[in-house]
Amino acid sequence: MFKANSNYASTPELKKKVTVKDIKTVHTSFKKSIKKTKCLCSSCLEIIDGEVFEENGEIWLYKQCGKDGEQRVRHLISNPIVYYALQELHKDRVALNEGLIFKTTYRCNQQCLYCFMSANEHDIPDVDKKKLIGQIKQFKGDVVYLSGGEPTLRDDLCDIIAEIKNLSFRSVLFTNGKKLTDRTYVRKLKKTGLDAVILQFDSLDDEDCLKICGEKLAALKMAVVENLKKEGMCTLLYVNVVGGINDTRVKALFDYAISHDNIRLLFFNPLWPIGRRGESKKLNFSDMLDCVVKKLGIPYDYFIESTRFSTYVFEILRKLRFREGIKEPPCSVSCYLLRDGKKYVSLDSIINLPKVNHCLQSLEAHIDREKNRCVNIGRLLLIKEFYVLLCATLFNVKVFKYACKALVYFLSNPTRFTNLYFMFINVLSVMVGQYPDKHTIEFSLFKTCNMHTESGNGKSLPTCLREIYADAGKL
Ligand SMILES: [Zn+2]
């Protein structure tokens, strides 16, 4: 397993481990049917039957349309190791979407060459505030995502955030950051109750920004991150990875993110071929993950074990709080890196992650949503894994040391990150995921989809499906 305790990206031993785990070398050529599913015909977009299968060390999707004939595409998660791990993790789960995206405007103060919304091309007025709040009230999950176009173009954005807070949802803002160069505005957003900002952050190189967004934006983005840091705003960086342009910037973006403790997520998302889309080299989820694994020296195993850990921990907490939703969707993987002074460490350098995951899995299985919290806690106290887990953490010097550091961090930053889960842990999550397009969309993934988009009259659809329909004018 991955045991980083220093700047591991330059550690030859870890690089070697990545090579050993290269999936292409461990699978031989054979064809194996995995499951029947529903999907979309890539031509007519009708819902049709499909089959997931494995061949030559990759996962594929076979589709058959009565009108347009047979189609065969690489599965969204074509890497078999990751595919089977996520299947196993999600197999008995059905979850309501934890997050819901609301499109507050179709206007934007940027004209990116790549934009799944095709912002500024629609003649659609901004959604009326009252109507928007009415839609939000019907949402059953936890997190409201305010999206656009560019939501900061709305003068009533803070009023909307205040209403969301009154309704006891968390609020997260998608933004290109241009308006956040004004620190007073950032302070106002924070004071109003905004929980986090998802900042589009494609590159630290102006030439890349020019090719992707049509503008030199590197200095602006860095100034925005500084403002967000000064105001203690939880910051998530969303990297729209365009093959042939910024796919070589993975390490530079990581180095930047790890050195800013307000940045809690670095999300590498290969270009979604929807809406306005300039030229690009094709890049899917598995290509992206390969690239991140190689550039950052984080093994596949660590991504998988971290994703399992996160899923179990959040599911246990959610079940005990009788909340619906799911933290980790079936179309992404993420891993945690704990900041420790100038260094960073992986979770499995502190705990035996597979062993801890085994215990957490057992704990989760013993919680019954139908029973009350006391009964559930009683059930947990009766199983062996509870005590194994306790021993693995309580009697672990490394855990104790890190807990002390976390306490110092928390006490020295009492007003910061107050709206976050586990705000005392100084952690960066590196995430790789991709929204399916009309070729790769596969309906079996929807049962644990955590991100929907409002699609009118209080209804919502998985974000990928909604945007595929919208792009084709079929909504
Ligand atoms: Zn068709």
Coordinates of C-alpha atoms and ligand atoms in Angstrom, one line a residue:
M1 CA 0.0 0.0 0.0
F2 CA 0.8 3.7 -0.4
K3 CA 2.8 5.1 2.5
A4 CA 3.6 8.6 1.7
N5 CA 5.3 10.6 4.5
S6 CA 7.1 13.2 2.4
N7 CA 6.9 14.6 -1.0
Y8 CA 6.1 11.3 -2.4
A9 CA 5.7 12.4 -6.0
S10 CA 9.4 12.3 -6.3
T11 CA 9.9 9.0 -4.5
P12 CA 11.2 6.3 -6.9
E13 CA 9.8 3.5 -4.7
L14 CA 6.2 4.7 -5.1
K15 CA 6.6 5.2 -8.8
K16 CA 7.6 1.6 -9.0
K17 CA 4.5 0.5 -7.2
V18 CA 2.4 2.4 -9.7
T19 CA 4.0 0.5 -12.6
V20 CA 3.4 -2.8 -11.0
K21 CA -0.3 -2.0 -10.6
D22 CA -0.7 -1.1 -14.3
I23 CA -4.0 -2.7 -15.2
K24 CA -3.2 -3.3 -18.8
T25 CA -0.6 -5.9 -17.9
V26 CA -2.7 -7.9 -15.5
H27 CA -5.7 -8.6 -17.7
T28 CA -5.6 -11.0 -20.6
S29 CA -7.7 -11.1 -23.7
F30 CA -11.2 -12.6 -23.2
K31 CA -14.8 -11.5 -23.4
K32 CA -17.0 -11.6 -20.4
S33 CA -20.6 -10.4 -20.1
I34 CA -21.1 -8.4 -16.8
K35 CA -24.7 -7.2 -16.8
K36 CA -27.6 -6.0 -18.8
T37 CA -28.5 -2.3 -18.6
K38 CA -30.4 0.5 -20.1
C39 CA -28.7 3.3 -22.0
L40 CA -29.2 5.9 -24.8
C41 CA -28.9 5.4 -28.5
S42 CA -26.0 7.7 -29.5
S43 CA -28.0 8.7 -32.6
C44 CA -31.7 9.0 -31.7
L45 CA -31.3 9.3 -27.9
E46 CA -34.1 6.8 -27.3
I47 CA -33.7 4.7 -24.2
I48 CA -32.5 1.2 -25.4
D49 CA -31.1 -2.1 -24.0
G50 CA -27.4 -2.4 -23.5
E51 CA -24.9 -4.8 -22.1
V52 CA -21.7 -4.1 -20.1
F53 CA -18.9 -6.5 -20.9
E54 CA -15.2 -6.9 -20.4
E55 CA -12.8 -7.6 -23.3
N56 CA -9.1 -7.3 -23.7
G57 CA -8.6 -5.8 -20.2
E58 CA -11.2 -3.1 -20.7
I59 CA -14.9 -2.5 -19.9
W60 CA -17.2 -1.9 -22.8
L61 CA -20.8 -1.0 -23.4
Y62 CA -22.7 -2.7 -26.2
K63 CA -26.0 -1.1 -27.4
Q64 CA -28.6 -2.1 -29.9
C65 CA -31.1 0.4 -31.3
G66 CA -34.0 -0.8 -33.5
K67 CA -33.6 2.2 -35.8
D68 CA -29.8 2.9 -35.7
G69 CA -28.4 -0.6 -35.2
E70 CA -25.5 -1.8 -33.0
Q71 CA -23.1 0.4 -31.1
R72 CA -20.1 -0.4 -29.1
V73 CA -18.2 2.1 -26.9
R74 CA -15.6 2.1 -24.2
H75 CA -17.5 2.1 -20.9
L76 CA -17.3 5.4 -18.9
I77 CA -15.2 3.5 -16.3
S78 CA -13.2 1.3 -18.7
N79 CA -10.5 0.4 -16.2
P80 CA -11.6 -3.0 -14.9
I81 CA -10.0 -2.6 -11.5
V82 CA -11.8 0.6 -10.8
Y83 CA -15.0 -0.6 -12.4
Y84 CA -15.3 -3.8 -10.3
A85 CA -14.3 -1.9 -7.1
L86 CA -17.0 0.7 -7.6
Q87 CA -19.6 -1.9 -8.6
E88 CA -18.9 -3.8 -5.4
L89 CA -19.1 -0.7 -3.4
H90 CA -22.4 0.4 -4.9
K91 CA -24.1 -3.0 -5.5
D92 CA -26.6 -3.0 -2.7
R93 CA -27.1 0.7 -2.5
V94 CA -29.9 2.9 -3.6
A95 CA -29.6 6.6 -2.7
L96 CA -31.4 9.9 -3.2
N97 CA -29.2 12.5 -4.7
E98 CA -27.3 14.4 -2.0
G99 CA -26.9 17.4 -4.2
L100 CA -29.1 19.4 -6.6
I101 CA -27.8 21.9 -9.1
F102 CA -30.0 25.0 -9.8
K103 CA -29.2 27.0 -12.9
T104 CA -29.7 30.6 -11.7
T105 CA -28.8 32.3 -15.0
Y106 CA -27.7 31.5 -18.6
R107 CA -25.6 34.7 -18.7
C108 CA -21.8 34.6 -18.2
N109 CA -19.0 37.2 -18.0
Q110 CA -16.7 34.8 -19.8
Q111 CA -17.0 33.3 -23.3
C112 CA -15.2 29.9 -22.8
L113 CA -14.5 27.9 -25.9
Y114 CA -15.7 24.9 -24.0
C115 CA -19.0 25.3 -22.1
F116 CA -21.5 22.5 -21.5
M117 CA -24.2 25.2 -20.9
S118 CA -23.4 27.1 -24.1
A119 CA -23.7 30.2 -21.9
N120 CA -24.6 33.5 -23.5
E121 CA -26.1 31.6 -26.5
H122 CA -29.6 31.3 -25.0
D123 CA -32.3 33.9 -24.9
I124 CA -33.6 32.7 -21.5
P125 CA -34.2 35.1 -18.7
D126 CA -32.8 34.4 -15.2
V127 CA -35.0 32.2 -13.1
D128 CA -37.2 34.3 -10.8
K129 CA -36.0 34.3 -7.2
K130 CA -39.4 33.3 -5.8
K131 CA -39.7 30.4 -8.2
L132 CA -36.2 29.3 -7.5
I133 CA -36.7 29.2 -3.8
G134 CA -40.0 27.3 -4.3
Q135 CA -38.0 24.7 -6.3
I136 CA -35.3 24.5 -3.6
K137 CA -38.0 23.9 -0.9
Q138 CA -39.0 20.7 -2.6
F139 CA -35.5 19.2 -2.5
K140 CA -35.0 16.3 -0.2
G141 CA -31.2 16.1 -0.1
D142 CA -28.5 18.2 1.7
V143 CA -26.6 20.4 -0.7
V144 CA -27.8 23.1 -3.1
Y145 CA -25.4 24.0 -5.9
L146 CA -25.9 27.4 -7.5
S147 CA -24.8 27.2 -11.0
G148 CA -25.1 29.2 -14.3
G149 CA -23.9 30.6 -16.6
E150 CA -22.2 32.7 -13.9
P151 CA -24.4 32.9 -10.8
T152 CA -22.5 35.9 -9.4
L153 CA -24.0 38.0 -12.2
R154 CA -27.2 37.9 -10.2
D155 CA -27.6 40.9 -7.9
D156 CA -29.9 38.9 -5.6
L157 CA -27.4 36.0 -5.2
C158 CA -26.8 36.7 -1.4
D159 CA -30.6 36.9 -0.8
I160 CA -30.9 33.4 -2.4
I161 CA -28.0 32.0 -0.3
A162 CA -29.7 33.5 2.8
E163 CA -33.0 31.8 1.9
I164 CA -31.1 28.5 1.4
K165 CA -29.5 28.8 4.8
N166 CA -33.0 29.4 6.3
L167 CA -34.2 26.2 4.8
S168 CA -31.2 24.4 6.5
F169 CA -29.5 23.3 3.3
R170 CA -25.8 23.7 2.6
S171 CA -25.1 26.0 -0.3
V172 CA -22.2 25.7 -2.7
L173 CA -21.4 28.2 -5.5
F174 CA -20.1 27.2 -9.0
T175 CA -18.1 30.2 -10.3
N176 CA -15.4 31.3 -12.7
G177 CA -14.3 33.6 -9.9
K178 CA -14.2 36.9 -11.7
K179 CA -16.4 38.7 -9.2
L180 CA -14.5 37.1 -6.3
T181 CA -11.5 39.3 -7.0
D182 CA -13.4 41.7 -4.8
R183 CA -12.7 40.6 -1.2
T184 CA -15.6 42.5 0.2
Y185 CA -17.9 40.4 -2.0
V186 CA -16.3 37.2 -0.8
R187 CA -16.8 38.4 2.8
K188 CA -20.5 39.1 2.1
L189 CA -20.9 35.6 0.6
K190 CA -19.3 34.0 3.6
K191 CA -21.3 36.1 6.1
T192 CA -24.5 35.3 4.3
G193 CA -23.8 31.6 4.9
L194 CA -22.3 30.2 1.7
D195 CA -20.6 26.9 2.6
A196 CA -18.1 26.5 -0.2
V197 CA -17.0 27.8 -3.6
I198 CA -16.3 25.5 -6.6
L199 CA -13.9 27.6 -8.6
Q200 CA -13.2 26.7 -12.2
F201 CA -9.4 26.4 -12.2
D202 CA -8.1 24.9 -15.4
S203 CA -4.5 25.9 -15.4
L204 CA -1.8 28.1 -13.9
D205 CA -0.5 28.8 -17.4
D206 CA -2.0 31.8 -19.2
E207 CA -1.6 30.2 -22.7
D208 CA -3.8 27.3 -21.5
C209 CA -6.4 29.7 -20.1
L210 CA -6.4 31.5 -23.4
K211 CA -7.0 28.3 -25.3
I212 CA -9.8 27.1 -23.0
C213 CA -11.5 30.3 -21.8
G214 CA -10.4 32.8 -24.4
E215 CA -8.6 34.9 -21.7
K216 CA -5.5 35.0 -19.6
L217 CA -6.8 34.2 -16.2
A218 CA -4.0 32.6 -14.1
A219 CA -3.2 35.7 -12.0
L220 CA -6.9 36.3 -11.4
K221 CA -7.6 32.7 -10.3
M222 CA -4.7 32.8 -7.8
A223 CA -5.9 36.2 -6.4
V224 CA -9.3 34.7 -5.9
V225 CA -7.9 31.7 -4.0
E226 CA -6.0 34.2 -1.8
N227 CA -9.3 36.1 -1.1
L228 CA -11.1 32.9 -0.3
K229 CA -8.3 31.8 2.0
K230 CA -8.3 35.2 3.8
E231 CA -12.1 34.9 4.4
G232 CA -11.9 31.3 5.5
M233 CA -14.0 30.0 2.7
C234 CA -13.9 26.3 1.8
T235 CA -12.6 26.1 -1.7
L236 CA -12.9 23.3 -4.3
L237 CA -11.0 23.5 -7.5
Y238 CA -12.7 22.2 -10.6
V239 CA -10.3 21.5 -13.4
N240 CA -11.9 21.1 -16.8
V241 CA -9.3 18.9 -18.4
V242 CA -9.0 19.4 -22.2
G243 CA -6.9 16.7 -23.9
G244 CA -4.0 18.3 -25.6
I245 CA -4.2 21.6 -23.7
N246 CA -4.1 21.3 -19.9
D247 CA -3.8 17.5 -19.4
T248 CA -0.1 18.0 -18.8
R249 CA -0.7 20.4 -15.8
V250 CA -1.8 17.8 -13.3
K251 CA 1.3 18.0 -11.1
A252 CA 1.5 21.8 -11.2
L253 CA -2.2 22.1 -10.2
F254 CA -1.7 19.6 -7.4
D255 CA 1.4 21.4 -6.0
Y256 CA -0.6 24.6 -6.0
A257 CA -3.7 23.0 -4.3
I258 CA -1.7 21.1 -1.6
S259 CA 0.0 24.4 -0.6
H260 CA -3.3 26.3 0.1
D261 CA -5.1 24.9 3.1
N262 CA -8.4 26.4 2.2
I263 CA -8.5 24.2 -0.9
R264 CA -10.2 21.0 0.2
L265 CA -10.8 19.3 -3.2
L266 CA -9.0 19.2 -6.5
F267 CA -11.3 17.7 -9.1
F268 CA -9.9 16.5 -12.4
N269 CA -12.8 16.3 -14.8
P270 CA -12.1 15.5 -18.4
L271 CA -13.9 17.7 -20.9
W272 CA -17.6 16.9 -21.2
P273 CA -18.4 16.8 -24.9
I274 CA -21.7 18.7 -24.5
G275 CA -22.7 22.3 -25.4
R276 CA -19.9 24.5 -26.8
R277 CA -16.9 22.3 -27.4
G278 CA -13.8 23.4 -29.3
E279 CA -11.2 21.0 -30.6
S280 CA -9.7 18.5 -28.1
K281 CA -7.9 15.2 -27.9
K282 CA -10.3 12.6 -26.5
L283 CA -9.9 11.8 -22.8
N284 CA -12.1 9.7 -20.7
F285 CA -12.3 8.9 -17.0
S286 CA -9.8 6.0 -17.1
D287 CA -7.3 8.0 -19.2
M288 CA -7.6 10.8 -16.7
L289 CA -7.1 8.5 -13.8
D290 CA -4.0 6.9 -15.5
C291 CA -2.6 10.4 -15.9
V292 CA -3.2 11.4 -12.3
V293 CA -1.8 8.1 -11.0
K294 CA 1.4 8.5 -13.1
K295 CA 1.9 12.3 -12.5
L296 CA 1.2 12.3 -8.8
G297 CA 2.5 8.8 -7.9
I298 CA -0.8 7.9 -6.1
P299 CA -1.5 4.3 -6.8
Y300 CA -4.9 3.0 -8.0
D301 CA -5.2 1.0 -4.7
Y302 CA -5.1 4.2 -2.7
F303 CA -7.8 5.8 -4.8
I304 CA -10.0 2.7 -4.3
E305 CA -9.4 2.3 -0.6
S306 CA -9.9 6.0 0.0
T307 CA -13.1 6.0 -1.9
R308 CA -14.3 2.9 0.1
F309 CA -13.3 4.6 3.3
S310 CA -15.1 7.8 2.5
T311 CA -18.2 5.9 1.4
Y312 CA -18.4 3.8 4.6
V313 CA -17.7 6.7 7.0
F314 CA -20.2 9.0 5.4
E315 CA -22.8 6.3 5.0
I316 CA -22.5 5.3 8.7
L317 CA -22.9 8.9 9.8
R318 CA -25.8 9.5 7.4
K319 CA -27.6 6.3 8.5
L320 CA -27.2 7.2 12.2
R321 CA -28.6 10.7 11.4
F322 CA -31.4 9.1 9.3
R323 CA -30.4 11.2 6.3
E324 CA -30.6 10.1 2.7
G325 CA -28.1 10.6 0.0
I326 CA -24.6 9.3 -0.8
K327 CA -21.2 11.0 -0.6
E328 CA -19.3 9.2 -3.4
P329 CA -21.0 8.7 -6.8
P330 CA -20.4 5.7 -9.0
C331 CA -18.6 7.7 -11.6
S332 CA -15.7 9.1 -9.7
V333 CA -12.9 8.1 -7.3
S334 CA -11.1 10.2 -4.7
C335 CA -8.3 10.0 -2.3
Y336 CA -7.3 11.9 0.9
L337 CA -4.0 13.6 1.6
L338 CA -3.5 15.0 5.0
R339 CA -1.4 18.2 5.2
D340 CA 1.3 18.1 7.8
G341 CA 3.4 21.2 7.9
K342 CA 5.2 21.4 4.6
K343 CA 4.6 17.7 3.9
Y344 CA 1.5 15.7 3.3
V345 CA 0.7 12.1 4.2
S346 CA -1.7 9.5 3.0
L347 CA -4.3 7.9 5.3
D348 CA -2.7 4.5 5.0
S349 CA 0.6 5.9 6.4
I350 CA -1.4 6.3 9.6
I351 CA -3.8 3.5 9.7
N352 CA -4.1 0.1 8.0
L353 CA -6.7 1.3 5.5
P354 CA -7.9 -2.1 4.1
K355 CA -8.3 -3.4 7.6
V356 CA -10.2 -0.3 8.8
N357 CA -12.4 -0.5 5.6
H358 CA -13.2 -4.1 6.4
C359 CA -14.4 -3.0 9.9
L360 CA -16.3 0.0 8.6
Q361 CA -18.0 -2.1 6.0
S362 CA -19.2 -4.5 8.7
L363 CA -20.3 -1.6 10.9
E364 CA -22.3 -0.1 8.0
A365 CA -24.0 -3.4 7.3
H366 CA -25.2 -3.6 10.9
I367 CA -27.0 -0.3 11.0
D368 CA -30.7 -0.6 10.2
R369 CA -32.4 2.7 9.0
E370 CA -35.7 1.3 10.4
K371 CA -34.3 1.1 14.0
N372 CA -33.7 4.1 16.2
R373 CA -30.2 5.5 16.9
C374 CA -29.9 3.9 20.4
V375 CA -30.7 0.4 19.0
N376 CA -28.3 0.9 16.2
I377 CA -25.5 2.0 18.5
G378 CA -26.3 -1.0 20.7
R379 CA -26.0 -3.3 17.7
L380 CA -22.6 -1.8 16.8
L381 CA -21.3 -2.4 20.3
L382 CA -22.1 -6.1 19.9
I383 CA -19.9 -6.7 16.9
K384 CA -16.2 -7.7 16.9
E385 CA -15.2 -5.2 14.2
F386 CA -16.2 -2.3 16.4
Y387 CA -13.5 -3.2 18.9
V388 CA -11.0 -4.0 16.2
L389 CA -11.5 -0.6 14.8
L390 CA -11.3 1.0 18.2
C391 CA -8.0 -0.7 18.9
A392 CA -6.6 0.1 15.5
T393 CA -7.2 3.8 16.1
L394 CA -7.1 4.4 19.9
F395 CA -3.9 2.5 20.5
N396 CA -2.1 3.9 17.4
V397 CA 0.6 6.4 18.1
K398 CA 0.4 7.8 14.6
V399 CA -3.3 8.5 14.9
F400 CA -2.7 10.1 18.3
K401 CA 0.1 12.3 16.9
Y402 CA -2.1 13.3 14.0
A403 CA -5.1 14.0 16.2
C404 CA -2.9 16.3 18.3
K405 CA -1.8 18.2 15.2
A406 CA -5.4 18.4 14.1
L407 CA -6.4 19.9 17.4
V408 CA -3.6 22.5 17.2
Y409 CA -4.7 23.3 13.7
F410 CA -8.4 23.7 14.8
L411 CA -7.5 25.9 17.8
S412 CA -5.3 28.1 15.7
N413 CA -8.1 28.5 13.1
P414 CA -11.2 28.8 15.2
T415 CA -13.3 30.8 12.8
R416 CA -12.3 29.1 9.7
F417 CA -14.0 26.4 7.7
T418 CA -16.8 26.4 10.2
N419 CA -19.3 25.1 7.7
L420 CA -17.4 22.0 6.8
Y421 CA -17.6 18.4 7.9
F422 CA -14.4 17.6 9.9
M423 CA -13.3 21.1 9.7
F424 CA -10.4 20.4 12.0
I425 CA -8.7 18.0 9.6
N426 CA -6.4 19.8 7.2
V427 CA -7.0 17.5 4.2
L428 CA -7.0 17.7 0.4
S429 CA -9.1 15.3 -1.5
V430 CA -8.0 14.6 -5.1
M431 CA -10.9 13.5 -7.2
V432 CA -11.1 12.1 -10.7
G433 CA -14.5 11.7 -12.3
Q434 CA -16.4 12.3 -15.5
Y435 CA -20.0 12.9 -16.4
P436 CA -21.1 10.4 -19.0
D437 CA -22.1 11.7 -22.5
K438 CA -24.7 10.3 -24.9
H439 CA -22.3 7.5 -25.9
T440 CA -21.3 6.3 -22.4
I441 CA -24.4 7.0 -20.3
E442 CA -25.5 3.9 -18.5
F443 CA -28.7 3.9 -16.4
S444 CA -27.6 1.4 -13.8
L445 CA -25.2 4.2 -12.5
F446 CA -28.2 6.4 -11.6
K447 CA -29.3 4.4 -8.5
T448 CA -26.5 6.0 -6.5
C449 CA -26.1 9.2 -8.5
N450 CA -25.4 12.0 -6.0
M451 CA -25.8 15.0 -8.3
H452 CA -29.0 15.9 -10.0
T453 CA -30.0 19.1 -11.8
E454 CA -33.4 20.8 -11.5
S455 CA -35.4 20.2 -14.6
G456 CA -38.6 22.1 -14.1
N457 CA -41.7 21.9 -11.8
G458 CA -39.8 20.6 -8.8
K459 CA -38.5 17.6 -10.8
S460 CA -34.8 16.7 -11.3
L461 CA -32.8 14.4 -13.4
P462 CA -29.2 13.0 -13.0
T463 CA -27.1 16.0 -14.2
C464 CA -25.5 14.0 -17.1
L465 CA -28.9 12.9 -18.5
R466 CA -30.4 16.3 -18.1
E467 CA -27.6 18.0 -20.0
I468 CA -27.6 15.4 -22.8
Y469 CA -31.3 16.0 -23.4
A470 CA -30.9 19.8 -23.1
D471 CA -28.0 19.7 -25.6
A472 CA -30.1 17.8 -28.1
G473 CA -33.1 20.2 -27.5
K474 CA -35.0 17.3 -26.1
L475 CA -35.8 18.5 -22.6
Ligands
ZN1 ZN -31.4 5.0 -32.3

